[in-house]
Short mmCIF file of C-alpha atoms and ligand atoms in Angstrom, two decimals:
data_model
loop_
_atom_site.label_atom_id
_atom_site.label_comp_id
_atom_site.label_asym_id
_atom_site.label_seq_id
_atom_site.Cartn_x
_atom_site.Cartn_y
_atom_site.Cartn_z
CA UNK A 1 -3.98 -101.85 -33.50
CA UNK A 2 -5.73 -98.68 -34.73
CA UNK A 3 -8.78 -98.99 -36.94
CA UNK A 4 -8.54 -98.64 -40.68
CA UNK A 5 -10.42 -96.23 -42.94
CA UNK A 6 -11.05 -96.25 -46.68
CA UNK A 7 -10.37 -93.44 -49.12
CA UNK A 8 -10.84 -93.80 -52.88
CA UNK A 9 -10.81 -97.57 -52.68
CA UNK A 10 -7.67 -97.94 -50.62
CA UNK A 11 -7.46 -98.96 -47.02
CA UNK A 12 -5.27 -97.08 -44.52
CA UNK A 13 -4.23 -98.26 -41.05
CA UNK A 14 -2.92 -95.04 -39.45
CA UNK A 15 -0.27 -95.70 -36.82
CA UNK A 16 -0.55 -99.46 -37.24
CA UNK A 17 3.09 -99.96 -36.21
CA UNK A 18 4.25 -98.78 -32.80
CA UNK A 19 7.72 -97.32 -32.31
CA UNK A 20 9.33 -100.68 -31.49
CA UNK A 21 7.83 -102.31 -34.59
CA UNK A 22 9.00 -99.37 -36.72
CA UNK A 23 12.54 -99.67 -35.32
CA UNK A 24 12.56 -103.41 -36.01
CA UNK A 25 11.51 -102.79 -39.62
CA UNK A 26 14.21 -100.15 -40.05
CA UNK A 27 16.80 -102.65 -38.79
CA UNK A 28 15.47 -105.18 -41.33
CA UNK A 29 15.68 -102.56 -44.11
CA UNK A 30 19.29 -101.77 -43.17
CA UNK A 31 20.12 -105.48 -43.41
CA UNK A 32 18.50 -105.63 -46.86
CA UNK A 33 20.49 -102.57 -47.94
CA UNK A 34 23.73 -104.11 -46.65
CA UNK A 35 23.20 -107.05 -49.05
CA UNK A 36 21.62 -105.04 -51.89
CA UNK A 37 22.76 -101.40 -51.65
CA UNK A 38 20.49 -98.49 -52.53
CA UNK A 39 20.89 -97.32 -56.11
CA UNK A 40 20.14 -93.94 -57.69
CA UNK A 41 17.75 -94.99 -60.48
CA UNK A 42 17.43 -93.35 -63.88
CA UNK A 43 14.22 -93.34 -65.94
CA UNK A 44 14.27 -94.90 -69.42
CA UNK A 45 14.37 -91.30 -70.69
CA UNK A 46 17.62 -90.74 -68.80
CA UNK A 47 16.21 -88.59 -66.00
CA UNK A 48 17.68 -89.28 -62.55
CA UNK A 49 15.06 -90.11 -59.94
CA UNK A 50 15.27 -88.34 -56.58
CA UNK A 51 14.34 -91.50 -54.67
CA UNK A 52 16.97 -94.17 -53.86
CA UNK A 53 15.88 -97.78 -54.33
CA UNK A 54 16.64 -101.34 -53.42
CA UNK A 55 14.52 -104.41 -52.81
CA UNK A 56 14.00 -107.88 -51.43
CA UNK A 57 12.33 -111.01 -52.72
CA UNK A 58 12.56 -113.24 -55.81
CA UNK A 59 12.27 -110.18 -58.04
CA UNK A 60 13.21 -106.54 -57.73
CA UNK A 61 11.91 -103.53 -59.63
CA UNK A 62 14.60 -101.65 -61.51
CA UNK A 63 14.77 -98.80 -63.98
CA UNK A 64 17.55 -97.63 -66.26
CA UNK A 65 18.04 -96.70 -69.92
CA UNK A 66 16.68 -100.13 -70.88
CA UNK A 67 13.30 -99.54 -69.24
CA UNK A 68 11.17 -100.25 -66.20
CA UNK A 69 11.09 -103.94 -65.27
CA UNK A 70 11.47 -106.65 -62.67
CA UNK A 71 14.80 -108.45 -62.46
CA UNK A 72 15.98 -111.52 -60.51
CA UNK A 73 19.18 -109.68 -59.55
CA UNK A 74 20.28 -106.38 -58.09
CA UNK A 75 22.18 -104.24 -60.65
CA UNK A 76 25.44 -105.37 -58.93
CA UNK A 77 24.66 -108.97 -59.97
CA UNK A 78 23.80 -110.33 -56.51
CA UNK A 79 20.46 -112.00 -55.83
CA UNK A 80 17.95 -109.84 -53.92
CA UNK A 81 17.89 -110.76 -50.22
CA UNK A 82 14.77 -112.49 -48.89
CA UNK A 83 11.80 -110.39 -47.81
CA UNK A 84 12.12 -109.87 -44.03
CA UNK A 85 9.78 -112.06 -41.95
CA UNK A 86 8.46 -108.90 -40.24
CA UNK A 87 7.23 -107.66 -43.63
CA UNK A 88 5.74 -111.02 -44.63
CA UNK A 89 3.84 -111.12 -41.31
CA UNK A 90 2.36 -107.68 -42.01
CA UNK A 91 1.37 -108.77 -45.52
CA UNK A 92 -0.35 -111.87 -44.16
CA UNK A 93 -2.15 -110.01 -41.36
CA UNK A 94 -3.46 -107.11 -43.43
CA UNK A 95 -4.15 -108.71 -46.83
CA UNK A 96 -5.28 -112.07 -45.47
CA UNK A 97 -3.67 -113.73 -48.49
CA UNK A 98 -1.84 -117.06 -48.55
CA UNK A 99 0.22 -116.00 -51.57
CA UNK A 100 3.46 -114.25 -50.63
CA UNK A 101 4.62 -111.16 -52.49
CA UNK A 102 7.41 -111.65 -55.06
CA UNK A 103 8.91 -108.25 -54.39
CA UNK A 104 9.35 -105.83 -51.55
CA UNK A 105 10.54 -102.59 -53.13
CA UNK A 106 12.38 -100.30 -50.70
CA UNK A 107 12.35 -96.57 -51.48
CA UNK A 108 14.40 -94.00 -49.58
CA UNK A 109 13.38 -90.35 -49.73
CA UNK A 110 15.86 -87.68 -48.68
CA UNK A 111 14.35 -84.33 -47.61
CA UNK A 112 13.98 -83.10 -51.20
CA UNK A 113 12.93 -86.36 -52.85
CA UNK A 114 9.57 -86.82 -54.53
CA UNK A 115 7.87 -89.25 -56.88
CA UNK A 116 5.83 -88.00 -59.81
CA UNK A 117 2.31 -89.25 -60.53
CA UNK A 118 2.43 -92.71 -62.09
CA UNK A 119 0.66 -96.07 -62.25
CA UNK A 120 2.29 -99.34 -61.18
CA UNK A 121 1.85 -101.44 -64.31
CA UNK A 122 4.98 -103.58 -64.59
CA UNK A 123 3.45 -106.51 -62.69
CA UNK A 124 1.95 -109.46 -64.56
CA UNK A 125 -1.32 -109.52 -62.64
CA UNK A 126 -3.19 -106.52 -61.20
CA UNK A 127 -5.73 -108.59 -59.26
CA UNK A 128 -3.39 -108.78 -56.25
CA UNK A 129 -3.17 -105.84 -53.86
CA UNK A 130 -0.07 -103.80 -53.06
CA UNK A 131 0.86 -103.16 -49.44
CA UNK A 132 2.77 -100.01 -48.48
CA UNK A 133 4.55 -99.17 -45.21
CA UNK A 134 5.76 -95.65 -44.33
CA UNK A 135 8.72 -95.15 -41.97
CA UNK A 136 10.32 -91.83 -41.03
CA UNK A 137 9.29 -88.34 -42.10
CA UNK A 138 5.69 -87.56 -43.10
CA UNK A 139 5.00 -87.70 -46.84
CA UNK A 140 2.27 -85.93 -48.80
CA UNK A 141 0.82 -88.75 -50.88
CA UNK A 142 -1.45 -87.95 -53.81
CA UNK A 143 -3.89 -90.38 -55.38
CA UNK A 144 -6.18 -89.99 -58.37
CA UNK A 145 -8.31 -92.38 -60.37
CA UNK A 146 -7.50 -95.05 -62.92
CA UNK A 147 -7.97 -92.33 -65.53
CA UNK A 148 -5.29 -89.66 -65.43
CA UNK A 149 -7.94 -86.98 -66.05
CA UNK A 150 -9.76 -87.73 -62.79
CA UNK A 151 -9.14 -85.37 -59.88
CA UNK A 152 -6.64 -86.21 -57.16
CA UNK A 153 -6.80 -86.20 -53.37
CA UNK A 154 -3.90 -85.77 -50.99
CA UNK A 155 -3.24 -87.48 -47.70
CA UNK A 156 -0.30 -87.26 -45.32
CA UNK A 157 1.29 -90.65 -44.68
CA UNK A 158 3.08 -90.81 -41.34
CA UNK A 159 5.62 -93.16 -39.83
CA UNK A 160 3.98 -96.47 -38.94
CA UNK A 161 1.06 -96.07 -41.35
CA UNK A 162 0.26 -99.06 -43.53
CA UNK A 163 -1.87 -98.89 -46.70
CA UNK A 164 -3.35 -101.62 -48.90
CA UNK A 165 -4.22 -100.76 -52.51
CA UNK A 166 -6.50 -103.35 -54.06
CA UNK A 167 -9.44 -103.61 -56.41
CA UNK A 168 -9.89 -100.54 -58.60
CA UNK A 169 -7.32 -98.57 -56.55
CA UNK A 170 -4.62 -100.99 -57.71
CA UNK A 171 -4.29 -99.10 -61.01
CA UNK A 172 -4.87 -95.61 -59.65
CA UNK A 173 -2.44 -92.81 -60.47
CA UNK A 174 -0.38 -91.89 -57.42
CA UNK A 175 2.76 -90.12 -56.31
CA UNK A 176 4.55 -88.36 -53.48
CA UNK A 177 4.61 -84.54 -53.69
CA UNK A 178 6.92 -83.82 -50.79
CA UNK A 179 8.15 -84.74 -47.32
CA UNK A 180 7.84 -82.78 -44.12
CA UNK A 181 11.55 -82.90 -43.19
CA UNK A 182 12.25 -83.32 -39.49
CA UNK A 183 8.73 -84.56 -38.70
CA UNK A 184 9.94 -87.92 -37.37
CA UNK A 185 12.81 -88.97 -35.11
CA UNK A 186 12.81 -92.57 -36.39
CA UNK A 187 15.72 -92.21 -38.82
CA UNK A 188 18.81 -90.44 -37.41
CA UNK A 189 19.75 -89.39 -40.95
CA UNK A 190 16.23 -88.03 -41.59
CA UNK A 191 14.09 -88.80 -44.60
CA UNK A 192 11.66 -91.63 -45.22
CA UNK A 193 11.62 -95.30 -46.14
CA UNK A 194 8.66 -96.70 -47.99
CA UNK A 195 8.16 -100.42 -48.50
CA UNK A 196 5.81 -101.72 -51.20
CA UNK A 197 5.06 -105.43 -51.40
CA UNK A 198 3.91 -106.66 -54.77
CA UNK A 199 2.86 -109.90 -56.42
CA UNK A 200 4.60 -109.79 -59.80
CA UNK A 201 4.15 -113.25 -61.34
CA UNK A 202 0.58 -114.52 -61.95
C1 LIG B 301 -1.46 -97.04 -55.36
N1 LIG B 301 5.73 -95.50 -53.87
O1 LIG B 301 7.11 -97.35 -55.24
S1 LIG B 301 3.52 -96.01 -51.72
C2 LIG B 301 6.09 -96.91 -55.78
O2 LIG B 301 5.56 -93.61 -50.97
C3 LIG B 301 5.32 -95.85 -55.08
O3 LIG B 301 7.23 -94.50 -52.02
C4 LIG B 301 5.18 -94.41 -53.14
O4 LIG B 301 4.40 -95.35 -55.61
C5 LIG B 301 6.04 -94.16 -51.94
O5 LIG B 301 5.64 -97.30 -56.87
C6 LIG B 301 3.77 -94.63 -52.77
C7 LIG B 301 1.89 -96.24 -52.02
C8 LIG B 301 1.50 -96.94 -53.27
C9 LIG B 301 2.28 -97.90 -53.86
C10 LIG B 301 1.82 -98.57 -54.96
C11 LIG B 301 0.56 -98.30 -55.47
C12 LIG B 301 0.29 -96.65 -53.77
C13 LIG B 301 -0.21 -97.33 -54.87
C14 LIG B 301 0.02 -98.99 -56.57
C15 LIG B 301 -1.24 -98.72 -57.01
C16 LIG B 301 -1.99 -97.73 -56.41
FE1 LIG B 302 3.82 -96.56 -57.35
#
């Protein structure tokens, strides 16, 4: 296991997952997506997002004309599949928490996808950390402060990197500016999966 470093209050484990562990997680993600297919989300303002999303756990994050929120069911009406054991093991190892996450949001980025700067504020309790796993092409991740006016810093997240955002970083502004298409051979179709595990219910 590589060492971790801290930047702006978040902790990064570069290359934490070896190739076999990454492939196992991708297989788990494909099983989740078979039960709960990726959707093309729309913001409450009606703007299509470039990222495709699905999820696992008791609750899933959704967005549509009715707003941003957590729901007990996938838009198709089926329950979200359980969070893969591989993901729960990572959560336990790196956060050291006994509490399991309620949600594992799965984002898929095609070569042109991005995610604008935002805060994650739809959870009922911000005292729990968020764990993020990157799989596939490199992504240029940008993080600022809790105040939007604070400056931002950029860091490339690569396949197998794991990040924990806790403490003050939990409410930091963040986003994904772009991918480096073709930078990873993990996904035959190209692009990037990102998993974020969240505690939603206090
Ligand atoms: C910092 N996802 O799904 S993961 C998201 O790469 C999201 O797909 C990005 O932002 C992605 O909401 C970034 C890293 C991340 C996730 C949640 C955070 C960073 C965070 C919450 C608070 C602070
Ligand atoms: Fe976010």
